[in-house]
Tab-separated table of C-alpha atoms in Angstrom:
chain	number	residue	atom	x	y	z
A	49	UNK	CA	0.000	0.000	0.000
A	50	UNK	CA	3.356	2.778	0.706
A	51	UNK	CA	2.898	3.133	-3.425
A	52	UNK	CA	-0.287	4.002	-3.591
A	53	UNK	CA	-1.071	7.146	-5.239
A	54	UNK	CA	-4.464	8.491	-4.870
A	55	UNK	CA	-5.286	10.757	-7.464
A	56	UNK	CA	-6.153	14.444	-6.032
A	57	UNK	CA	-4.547	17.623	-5.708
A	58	UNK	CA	-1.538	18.228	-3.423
A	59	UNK	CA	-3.094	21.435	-0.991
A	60	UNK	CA	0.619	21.883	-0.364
A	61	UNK	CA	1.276	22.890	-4.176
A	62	UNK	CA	-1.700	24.864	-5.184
A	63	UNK	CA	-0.243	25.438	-8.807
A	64	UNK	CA	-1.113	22.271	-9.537
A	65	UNK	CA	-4.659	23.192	-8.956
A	66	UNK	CA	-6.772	24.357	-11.971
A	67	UNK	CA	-9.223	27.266	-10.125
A	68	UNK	CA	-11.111	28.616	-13.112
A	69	UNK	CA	-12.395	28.592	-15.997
A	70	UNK	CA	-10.890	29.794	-19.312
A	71	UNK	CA	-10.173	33.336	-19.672
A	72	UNK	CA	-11.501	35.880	-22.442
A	73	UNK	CA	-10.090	36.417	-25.080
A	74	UNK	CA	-8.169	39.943	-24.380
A	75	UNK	CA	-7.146	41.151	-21.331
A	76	UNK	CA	-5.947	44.435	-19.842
A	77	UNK	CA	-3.422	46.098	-17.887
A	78	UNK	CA	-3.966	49.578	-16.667
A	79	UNK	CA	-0.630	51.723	-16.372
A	80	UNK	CA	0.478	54.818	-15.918
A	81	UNK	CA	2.243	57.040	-18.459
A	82	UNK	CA	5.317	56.964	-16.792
A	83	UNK	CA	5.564	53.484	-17.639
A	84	UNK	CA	5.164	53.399	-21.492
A	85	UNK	CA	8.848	53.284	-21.151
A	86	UNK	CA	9.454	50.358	-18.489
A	87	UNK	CA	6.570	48.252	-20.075
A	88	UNK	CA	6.512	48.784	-23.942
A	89	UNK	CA	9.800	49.725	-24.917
A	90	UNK	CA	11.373	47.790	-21.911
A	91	UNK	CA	9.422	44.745	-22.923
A	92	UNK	CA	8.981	43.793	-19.146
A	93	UNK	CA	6.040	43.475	-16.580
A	94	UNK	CA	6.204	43.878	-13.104
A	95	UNK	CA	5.311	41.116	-11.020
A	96	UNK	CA	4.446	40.999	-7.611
A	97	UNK	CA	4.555	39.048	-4.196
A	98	UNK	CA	1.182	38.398	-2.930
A	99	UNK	CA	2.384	39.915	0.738
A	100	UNK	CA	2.839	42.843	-1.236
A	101	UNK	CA	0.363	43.690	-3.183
A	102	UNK	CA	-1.784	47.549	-2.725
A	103	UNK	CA	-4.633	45.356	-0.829
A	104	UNK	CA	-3.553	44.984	3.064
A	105	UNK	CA	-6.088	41.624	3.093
A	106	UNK	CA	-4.758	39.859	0.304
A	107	UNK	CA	-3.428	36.816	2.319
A	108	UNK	CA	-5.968	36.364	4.731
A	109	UNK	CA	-7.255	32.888	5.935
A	110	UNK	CA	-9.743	31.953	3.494
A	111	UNK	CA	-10.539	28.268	5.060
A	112	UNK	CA	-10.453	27.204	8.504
A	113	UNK	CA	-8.574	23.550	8.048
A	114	UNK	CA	-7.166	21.967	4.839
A	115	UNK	CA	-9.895	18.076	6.313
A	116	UNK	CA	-13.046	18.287	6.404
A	117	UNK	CA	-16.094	16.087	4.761
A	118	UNK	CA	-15.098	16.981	1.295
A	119	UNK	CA	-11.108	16.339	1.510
A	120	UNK	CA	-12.337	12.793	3.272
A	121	UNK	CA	-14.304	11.689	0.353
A	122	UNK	CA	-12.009	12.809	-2.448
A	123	UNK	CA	-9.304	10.917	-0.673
A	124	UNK	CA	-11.677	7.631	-0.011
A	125	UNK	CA	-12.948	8.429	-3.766
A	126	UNK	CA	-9.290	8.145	-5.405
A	127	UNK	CA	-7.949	5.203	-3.241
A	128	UNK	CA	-10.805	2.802	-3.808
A	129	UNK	CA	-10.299	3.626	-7.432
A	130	UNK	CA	-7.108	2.743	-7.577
A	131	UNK	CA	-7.440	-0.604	-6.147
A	132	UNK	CA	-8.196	-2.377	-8.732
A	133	UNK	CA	-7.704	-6.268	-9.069
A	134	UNK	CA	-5.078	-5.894	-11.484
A	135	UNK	CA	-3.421	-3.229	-8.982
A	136	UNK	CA	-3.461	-5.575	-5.920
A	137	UNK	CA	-2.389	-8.981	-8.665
A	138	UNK	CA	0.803	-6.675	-8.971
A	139	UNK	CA	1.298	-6.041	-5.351
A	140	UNK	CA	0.877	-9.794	-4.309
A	141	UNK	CA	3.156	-10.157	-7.370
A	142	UNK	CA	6.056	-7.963	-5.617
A	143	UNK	CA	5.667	-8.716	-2.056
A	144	UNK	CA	6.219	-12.297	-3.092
A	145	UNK	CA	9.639	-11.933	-5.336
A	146	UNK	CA	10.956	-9.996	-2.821
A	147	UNK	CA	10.213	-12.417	-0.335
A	148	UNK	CA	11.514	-14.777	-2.647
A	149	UNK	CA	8.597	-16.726	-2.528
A	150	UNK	CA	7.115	-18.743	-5.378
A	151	UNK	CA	3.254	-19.154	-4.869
A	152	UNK	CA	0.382	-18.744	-7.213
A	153	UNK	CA	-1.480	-15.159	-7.111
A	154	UNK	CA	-4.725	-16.984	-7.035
A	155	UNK	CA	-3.058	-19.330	-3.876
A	156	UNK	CA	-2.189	-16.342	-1.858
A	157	UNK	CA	-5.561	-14.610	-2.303
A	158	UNK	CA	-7.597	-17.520	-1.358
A	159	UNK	CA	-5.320	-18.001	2.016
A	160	UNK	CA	-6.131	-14.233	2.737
A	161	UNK	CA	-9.886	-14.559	2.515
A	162	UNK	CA	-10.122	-17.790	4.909
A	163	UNK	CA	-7.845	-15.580	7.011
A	164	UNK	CA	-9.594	-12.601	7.291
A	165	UNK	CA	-13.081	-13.835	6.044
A	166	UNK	CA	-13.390	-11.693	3.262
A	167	UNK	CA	-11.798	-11.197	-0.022
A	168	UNK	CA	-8.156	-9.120	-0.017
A	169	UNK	CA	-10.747	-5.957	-2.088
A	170	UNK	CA	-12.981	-6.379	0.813
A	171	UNK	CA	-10.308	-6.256	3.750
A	172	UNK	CA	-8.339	-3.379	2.063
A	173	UNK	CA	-11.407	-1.202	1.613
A	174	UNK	CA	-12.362	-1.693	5.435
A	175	UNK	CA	-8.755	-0.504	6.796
A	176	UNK	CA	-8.530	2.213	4.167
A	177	UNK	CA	-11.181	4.437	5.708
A	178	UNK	CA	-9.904	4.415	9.407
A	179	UNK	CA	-6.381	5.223	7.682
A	180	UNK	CA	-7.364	8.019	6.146
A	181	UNK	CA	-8.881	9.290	8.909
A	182	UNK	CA	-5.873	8.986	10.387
A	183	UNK	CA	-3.759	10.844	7.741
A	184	UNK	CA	-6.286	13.480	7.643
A	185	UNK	CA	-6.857	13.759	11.403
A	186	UNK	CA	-2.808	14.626	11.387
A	187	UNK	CA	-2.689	17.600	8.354
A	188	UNK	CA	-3.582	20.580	10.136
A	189	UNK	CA	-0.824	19.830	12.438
A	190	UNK	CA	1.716	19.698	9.945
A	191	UNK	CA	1.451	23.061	9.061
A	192	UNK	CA	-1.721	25.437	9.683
A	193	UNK	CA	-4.328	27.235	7.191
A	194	UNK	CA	-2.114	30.758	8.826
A	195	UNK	CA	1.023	29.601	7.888
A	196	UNK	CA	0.274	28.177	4.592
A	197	UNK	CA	-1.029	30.935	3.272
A	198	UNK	CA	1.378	32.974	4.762
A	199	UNK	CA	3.760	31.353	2.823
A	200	UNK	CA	2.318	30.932	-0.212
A	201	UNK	CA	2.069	34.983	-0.039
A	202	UNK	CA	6.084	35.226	0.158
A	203	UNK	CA	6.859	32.517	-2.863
A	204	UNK	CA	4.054	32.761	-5.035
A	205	UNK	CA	4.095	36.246	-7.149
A	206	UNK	CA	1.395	38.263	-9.917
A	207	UNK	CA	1.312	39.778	-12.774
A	208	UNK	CA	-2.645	41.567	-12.459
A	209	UNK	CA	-5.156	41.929	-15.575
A	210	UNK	CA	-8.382	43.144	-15.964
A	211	UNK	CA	-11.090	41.759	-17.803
A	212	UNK	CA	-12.278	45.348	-18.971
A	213	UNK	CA	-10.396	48.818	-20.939
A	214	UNK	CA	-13.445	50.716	-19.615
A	215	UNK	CA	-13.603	50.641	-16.062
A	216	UNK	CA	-13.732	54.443	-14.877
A	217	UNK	CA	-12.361	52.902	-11.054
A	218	UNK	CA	-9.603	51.229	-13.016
A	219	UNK	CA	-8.469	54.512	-15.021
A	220	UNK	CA	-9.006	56.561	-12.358
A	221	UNK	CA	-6.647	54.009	-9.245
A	222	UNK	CA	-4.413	52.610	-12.118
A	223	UNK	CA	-4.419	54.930	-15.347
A	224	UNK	CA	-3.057	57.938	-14.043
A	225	UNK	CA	-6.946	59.686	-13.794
A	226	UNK	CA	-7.399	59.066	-17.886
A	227	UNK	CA	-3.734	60.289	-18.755
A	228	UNK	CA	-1.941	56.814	-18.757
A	229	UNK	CA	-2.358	53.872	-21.154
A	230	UNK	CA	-3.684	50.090	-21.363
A	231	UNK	CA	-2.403	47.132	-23.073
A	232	UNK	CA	-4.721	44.772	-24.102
A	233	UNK	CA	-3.219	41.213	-24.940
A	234	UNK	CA	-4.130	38.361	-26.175
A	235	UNK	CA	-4.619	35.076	-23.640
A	236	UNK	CA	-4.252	32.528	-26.159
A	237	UNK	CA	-0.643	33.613	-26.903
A	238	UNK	CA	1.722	31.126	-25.699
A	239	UNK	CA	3.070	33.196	-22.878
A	240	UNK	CA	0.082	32.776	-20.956
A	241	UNK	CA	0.016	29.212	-21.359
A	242	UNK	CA	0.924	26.390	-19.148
A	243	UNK	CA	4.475	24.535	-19.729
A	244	UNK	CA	2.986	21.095	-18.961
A	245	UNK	CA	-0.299	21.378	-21.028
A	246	UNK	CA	-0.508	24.184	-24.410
A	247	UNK	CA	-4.061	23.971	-23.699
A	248	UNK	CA	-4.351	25.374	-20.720
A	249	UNK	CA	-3.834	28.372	-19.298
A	250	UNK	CA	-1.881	29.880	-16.632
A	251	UNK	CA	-4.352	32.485	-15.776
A	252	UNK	CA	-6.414	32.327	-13.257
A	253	UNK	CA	-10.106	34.485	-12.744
A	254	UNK	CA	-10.358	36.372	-9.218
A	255	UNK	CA	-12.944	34.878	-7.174
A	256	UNK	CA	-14.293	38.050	-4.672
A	257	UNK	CA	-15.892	37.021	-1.078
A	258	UNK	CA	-15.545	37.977	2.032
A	259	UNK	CA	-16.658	35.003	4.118
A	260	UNK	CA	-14.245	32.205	5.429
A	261	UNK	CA	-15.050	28.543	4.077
A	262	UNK	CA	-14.888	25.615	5.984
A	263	UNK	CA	-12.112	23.499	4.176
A	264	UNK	CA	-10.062	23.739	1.791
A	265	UNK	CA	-11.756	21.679	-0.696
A	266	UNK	CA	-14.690	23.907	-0.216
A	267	UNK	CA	-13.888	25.674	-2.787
A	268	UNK	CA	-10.290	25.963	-4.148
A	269	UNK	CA	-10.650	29.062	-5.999
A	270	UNK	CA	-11.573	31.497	-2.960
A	271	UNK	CA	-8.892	29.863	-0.811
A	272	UNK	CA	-5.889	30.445	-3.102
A	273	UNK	CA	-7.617	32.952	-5.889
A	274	UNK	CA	-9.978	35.379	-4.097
A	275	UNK	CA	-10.182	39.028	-2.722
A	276	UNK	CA	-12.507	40.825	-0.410
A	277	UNK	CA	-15.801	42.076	-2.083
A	278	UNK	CA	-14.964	45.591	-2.034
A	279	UNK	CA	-12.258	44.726	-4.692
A	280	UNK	CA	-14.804	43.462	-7.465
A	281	UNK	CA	-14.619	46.109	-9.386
A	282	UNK	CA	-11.319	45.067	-11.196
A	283	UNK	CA	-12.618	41.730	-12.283
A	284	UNK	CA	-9.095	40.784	-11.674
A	285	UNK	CA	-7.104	37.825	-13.419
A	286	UNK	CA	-3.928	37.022	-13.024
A	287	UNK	CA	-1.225	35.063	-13.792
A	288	UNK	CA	1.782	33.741	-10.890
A	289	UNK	CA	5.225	32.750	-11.012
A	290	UNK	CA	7.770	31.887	-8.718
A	291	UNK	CA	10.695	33.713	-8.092
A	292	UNK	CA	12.998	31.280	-10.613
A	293	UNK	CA	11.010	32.789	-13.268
A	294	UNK	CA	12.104	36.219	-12.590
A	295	UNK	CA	14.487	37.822	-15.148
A	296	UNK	CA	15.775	40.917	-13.649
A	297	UNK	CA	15.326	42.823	-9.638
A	298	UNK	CA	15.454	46.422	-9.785
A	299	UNK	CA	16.644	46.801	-6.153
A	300	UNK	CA	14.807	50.375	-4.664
A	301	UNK	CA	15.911	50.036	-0.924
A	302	UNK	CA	12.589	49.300	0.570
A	303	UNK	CA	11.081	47.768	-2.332
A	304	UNK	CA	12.332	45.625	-5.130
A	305	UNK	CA	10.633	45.405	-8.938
A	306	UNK	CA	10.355	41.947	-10.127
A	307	UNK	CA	10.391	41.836	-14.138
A	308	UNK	CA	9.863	39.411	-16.780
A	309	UNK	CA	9.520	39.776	-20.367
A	310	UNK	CA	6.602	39.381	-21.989
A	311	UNK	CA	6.629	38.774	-26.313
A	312	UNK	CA	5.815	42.088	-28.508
A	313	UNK	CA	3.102	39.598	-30.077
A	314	UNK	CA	1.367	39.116	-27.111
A	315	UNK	CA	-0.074	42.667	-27.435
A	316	UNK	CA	-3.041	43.390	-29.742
A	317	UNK	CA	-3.271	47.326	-29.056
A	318	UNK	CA	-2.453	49.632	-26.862
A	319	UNK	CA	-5.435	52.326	-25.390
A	320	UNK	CA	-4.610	56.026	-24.392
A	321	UNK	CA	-7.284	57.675	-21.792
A	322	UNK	CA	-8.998	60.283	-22.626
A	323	UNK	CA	-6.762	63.125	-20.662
A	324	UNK	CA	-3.499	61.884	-22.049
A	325	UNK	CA	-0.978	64.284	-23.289
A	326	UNK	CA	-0.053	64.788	-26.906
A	327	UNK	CA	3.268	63.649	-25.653
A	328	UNK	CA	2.149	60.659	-24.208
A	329	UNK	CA	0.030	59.685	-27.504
A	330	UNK	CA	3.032	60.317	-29.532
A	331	UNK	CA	5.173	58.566	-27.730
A	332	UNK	CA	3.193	55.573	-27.705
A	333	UNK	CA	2.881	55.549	-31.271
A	334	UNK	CA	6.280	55.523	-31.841
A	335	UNK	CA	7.245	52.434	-29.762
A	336	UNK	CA	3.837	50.383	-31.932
A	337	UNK	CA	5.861	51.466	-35.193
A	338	UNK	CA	8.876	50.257	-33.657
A	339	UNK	CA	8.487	47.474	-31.588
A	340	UNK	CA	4.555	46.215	-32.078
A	341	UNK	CA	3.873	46.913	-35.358
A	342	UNK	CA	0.684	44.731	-35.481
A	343	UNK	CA	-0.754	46.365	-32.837
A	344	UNK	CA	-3.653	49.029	-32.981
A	345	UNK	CA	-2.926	52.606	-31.369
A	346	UNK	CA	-6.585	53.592	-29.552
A	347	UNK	CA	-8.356	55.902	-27.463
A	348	UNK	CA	-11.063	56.052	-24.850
A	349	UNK	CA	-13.899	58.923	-24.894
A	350	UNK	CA	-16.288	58.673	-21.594
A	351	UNK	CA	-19.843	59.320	-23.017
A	352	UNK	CA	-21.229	61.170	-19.997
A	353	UNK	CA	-24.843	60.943	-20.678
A	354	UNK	CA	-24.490	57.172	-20.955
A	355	UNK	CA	-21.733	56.162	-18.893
A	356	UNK	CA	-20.200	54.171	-21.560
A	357	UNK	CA	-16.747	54.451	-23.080
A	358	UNK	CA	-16.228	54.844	-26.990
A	359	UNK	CA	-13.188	53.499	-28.344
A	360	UNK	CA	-11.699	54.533	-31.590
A	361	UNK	CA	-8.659	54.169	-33.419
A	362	UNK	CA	-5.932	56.750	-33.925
């Protein structure tokens, strides 16, 4: 039984876990002027430690203890499916070379069953329950909910998107009030997709809540994905890395800038607001020409009387 490998997710290595569903097709990231330089012509987006991130509740306990009911049956679930006949065949199998020990499989299941009454199927699935119990009964002492997510706040780190270009919040927090930019790129570009599988992606949609689930199997989004309700607005997705992934550390005292590169073809356009500078528009346009020449130059008008944005290109 020490090889058995049930077939759920590790809670100890939530990027295993996929927590949504697929995202749209374009997504945005609001930026100040200032930073046409880092971003476009740098080629480089910040990303940033969960600990440090602008909301002071973004690692907050989100689950009270990683067993309960749900963790119990996915682990019951996945071990009775792997023993199968052929499974335990192959364990008689090994126990029995080792032991050097040349018996029939048939032999040594039919001793088994007059020992313990029932067939070896039978016997296994009665023990495995009160050992997973066990096992689960033991997990929240290993390390708790506080100091896994804790954790997993220092390693894990974000580069933020937003679903939506036209978001007055989002201009006004993010955009520099209408004067800075967004870059709209495209999700199904390689960049954003996982190493293991093309086909799926490494972004992951924001779940926003504010209550505290039971377990963690609850609901694996909100306890590794999620913000506080008063965030919703940004209909936030993002996409994490660890710090191996990092390219370059700009080193500011109190604060260091995480970077990666991102490719030019990722981007699809880039959108002024609608109280940027000639300057700023100009500027823009010539990094497109030079380094994103596929990509569309835009602008956002507010339409006051409907509360709508218009978008048109320039």
């Amino acid at each position: 039984m020490s090889d058995l490998k049930p077939t759920i997710p590790d809670p100890f290595k939530p990027e295993d876990f996929k927590l949504s569903e697929p995202p749209p097709a374009i997504l945005y990231k609001y930026m100040v002027a200032d930073r046409v330089a880092d971003v476009l012509e740098g080629g480089m987006v910040r990303f940033t430690h969960l600990l440090d991130t602008n909301d002071s509740f973004e690692v907050r306990k989100t689950f009270r203890r990683f067993a309960g009911p749900k963790f119990l049956d996915m682990m019951k679930a996945a071990a009775l499916a792997a023993m199968t006949p052929n499974y335990i065949d192959q364990q008689i199998q090994r126990h029995l070379a080792a032991a050097g020990i040349d018996l029939p499989t048939a032999l040594v299941r039919e001793i088994l069953k007059q020992q313990h009454g029932m067939s070896i199927e039978e016997f296994m699935r009665s023990q495995m329950g009160g050992f997973i119990d066990m096992f689960a009964s033991g997990l929240d002492s290993i390390k708790s909910p506080e100091d896994f997510l804790t954790e997993i706040g220092s390693i894990l780190m974000c580069f933020s998107l937003s679903e939506r270009y036209d978001i007055a919040a989002m201009w006004a927090h993010y955009g520099g009030n209408h004067t800075g930019v967004v870059v709209a790129f495209d999700t199904e570009h390689p960049w954003f997709k996982s190493d293991k599988d093309p086909a799926e992606s490494k972004l992951q949609r924001i779940k926003y809540l504010d209550e505290q689930n039971d377990e963690l199997f609850d609901d694996l989004q909100a306890a590794f994905s999620s913000k506080a309700t008063d965030w919703a607005y940004e209909r936030e997705w993002r996409m994490n890395c660890a710090m191996k992934q990092i390219e370059k550390t700009v080193d500011l005292g109190a604060d260091r800038i995480h970077l990666r590169s991102f490719p030019p073809e990722a981007v699809t356009s880039v959108i002024v607001g609608s109280k940027a500078s000639d300057d700023t528009v100009e500027r823009v346009r010539y990094v497109l020409k030079r380094h994103y020449p596929h990509a569309k130059l835009q602008r956002t008008t507010p339409q006051r009387m409907t509360g709508s944005f218009a978008l048109e290109d320039i």
